XYZ file of C-alpha atoms in Angstrom:
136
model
C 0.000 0.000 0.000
C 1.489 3.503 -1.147
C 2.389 6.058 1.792
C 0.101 8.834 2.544
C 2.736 11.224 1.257
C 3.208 9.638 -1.958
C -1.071 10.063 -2.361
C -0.941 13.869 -1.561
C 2.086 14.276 -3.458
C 1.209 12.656 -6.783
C 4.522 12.065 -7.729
C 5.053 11.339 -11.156
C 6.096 7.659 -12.613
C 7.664 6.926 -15.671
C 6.476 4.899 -18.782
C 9.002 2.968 -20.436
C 5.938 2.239 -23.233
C 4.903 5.842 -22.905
C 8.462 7.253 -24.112
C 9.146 5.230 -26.631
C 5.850 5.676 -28.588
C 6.138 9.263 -27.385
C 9.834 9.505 -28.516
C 9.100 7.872 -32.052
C 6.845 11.118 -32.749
C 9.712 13.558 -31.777
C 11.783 11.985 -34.192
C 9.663 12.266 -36.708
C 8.741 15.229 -36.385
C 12.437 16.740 -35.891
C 13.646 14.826 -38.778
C 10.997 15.621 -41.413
C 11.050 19.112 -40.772
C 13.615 21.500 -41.776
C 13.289 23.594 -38.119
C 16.492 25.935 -38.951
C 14.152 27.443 -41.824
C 11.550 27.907 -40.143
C 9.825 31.523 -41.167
C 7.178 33.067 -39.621
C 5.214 36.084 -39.793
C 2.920 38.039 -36.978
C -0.554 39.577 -38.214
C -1.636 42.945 -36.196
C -4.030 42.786 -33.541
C -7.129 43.424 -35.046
C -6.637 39.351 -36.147
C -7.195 38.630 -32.638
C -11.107 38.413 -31.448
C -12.401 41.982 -30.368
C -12.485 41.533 -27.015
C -8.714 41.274 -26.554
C -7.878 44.122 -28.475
C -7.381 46.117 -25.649
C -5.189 43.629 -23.690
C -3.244 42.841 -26.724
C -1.762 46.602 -27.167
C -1.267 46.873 -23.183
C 1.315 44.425 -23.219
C 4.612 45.574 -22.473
C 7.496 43.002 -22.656
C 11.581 43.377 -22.299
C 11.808 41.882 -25.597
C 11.248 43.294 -29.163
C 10.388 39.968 -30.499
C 8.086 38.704 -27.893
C 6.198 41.783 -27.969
C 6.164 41.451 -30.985
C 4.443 37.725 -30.615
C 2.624 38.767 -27.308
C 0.537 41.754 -29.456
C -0.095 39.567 -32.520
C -3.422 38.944 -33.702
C -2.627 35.606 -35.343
C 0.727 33.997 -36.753
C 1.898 32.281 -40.069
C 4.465 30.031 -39.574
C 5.836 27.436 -42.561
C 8.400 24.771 -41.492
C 9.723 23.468 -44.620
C 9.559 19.819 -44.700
C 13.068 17.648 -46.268
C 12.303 16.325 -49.538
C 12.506 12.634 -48.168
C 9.728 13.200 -45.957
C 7.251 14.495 -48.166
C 5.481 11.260 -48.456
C 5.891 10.762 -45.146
C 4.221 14.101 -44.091
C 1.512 13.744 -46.641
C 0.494 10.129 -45.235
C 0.985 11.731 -41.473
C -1.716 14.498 -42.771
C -4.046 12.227 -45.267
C -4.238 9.025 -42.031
C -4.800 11.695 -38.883
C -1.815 10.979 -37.305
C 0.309 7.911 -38.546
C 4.084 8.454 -38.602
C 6.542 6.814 -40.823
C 4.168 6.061 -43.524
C 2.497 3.371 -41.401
C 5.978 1.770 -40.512
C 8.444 1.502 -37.942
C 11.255 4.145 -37.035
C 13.631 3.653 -40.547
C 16.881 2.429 -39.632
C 20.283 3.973 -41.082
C 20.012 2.393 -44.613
C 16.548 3.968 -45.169
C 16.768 6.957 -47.280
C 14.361 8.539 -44.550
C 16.636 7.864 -41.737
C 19.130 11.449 -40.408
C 21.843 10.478 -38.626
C 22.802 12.688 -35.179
C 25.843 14.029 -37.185
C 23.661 15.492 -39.819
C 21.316 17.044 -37.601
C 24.334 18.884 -35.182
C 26.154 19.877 -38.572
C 22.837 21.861 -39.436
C 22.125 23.408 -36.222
C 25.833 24.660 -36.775
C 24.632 25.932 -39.462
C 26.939 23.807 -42.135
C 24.659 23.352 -45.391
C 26.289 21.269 -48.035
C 26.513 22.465 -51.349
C 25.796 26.271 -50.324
C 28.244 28.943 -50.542
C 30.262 31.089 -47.829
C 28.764 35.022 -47.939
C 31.026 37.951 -46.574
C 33.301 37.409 -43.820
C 32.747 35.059 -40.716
């Protein structure tokens, strides 16, 4: 029988099942999207329903940018997706929520699968093929 403190504290447990279903969904969804180009674009209040308006343009934050985000009315963003993934996506989209076209996690000789090195090289910003602009 649990202790009493463990019933008032709900302390959390961990799912070995839950993470790895979990963690097959961040990988997918880090690999088939191309995060570093992400774009986005903040629409002016008025976007927002009426009733927030005022709240909206009270906002006063430290930062430009999430001042910026705080007063928005809505937000576009696009996350490109990597060319091996479109199918992948498009299934994900067309099925309500399968990953991997249906399959499991692709393994290193799957054209799908992006190894850690690949993914650290890009977040250094290192983009084969492109070309070196001005001075670093």
């Amino acid at each position: 029988m649990p202790c009493a403190l463990t019933w008032r504290l709900r302390l959390p447990e961990f799912s070995f099942d839950e993470a790895t279903t979990e963690g097959k969904y961040i990988q997918f969804f880090e690999q088939a999207f191309e995060w570093e180009q992400m774009t986005y674009l903040f629409y002016p209040y008025y976007w927002a329903r009426k009733k927030e308006w005022v709240n909206i343009l009270q906002r006063d934050e430290n930062d430009p940018l999430f001042m910026k985000f705080m007063q928005a009315g809505a937000a576009r963003v696009q996350v490109p997706v990597r060319n091996e993934y479109v199918k992948a996506v498009l299934h994900y989209l067309n099925t309500g929520g399968e990953i991997w076209n249906g399959e499991d996690v692709p393994m290193p000789d799957d054209p799908m699968y992006v190894s850690i090195v690949e993914e650290i090289m890009e977040a250094d910003g290192y983009f084969e093929g492109g070309e070196v602009e001005g001075e670093p």
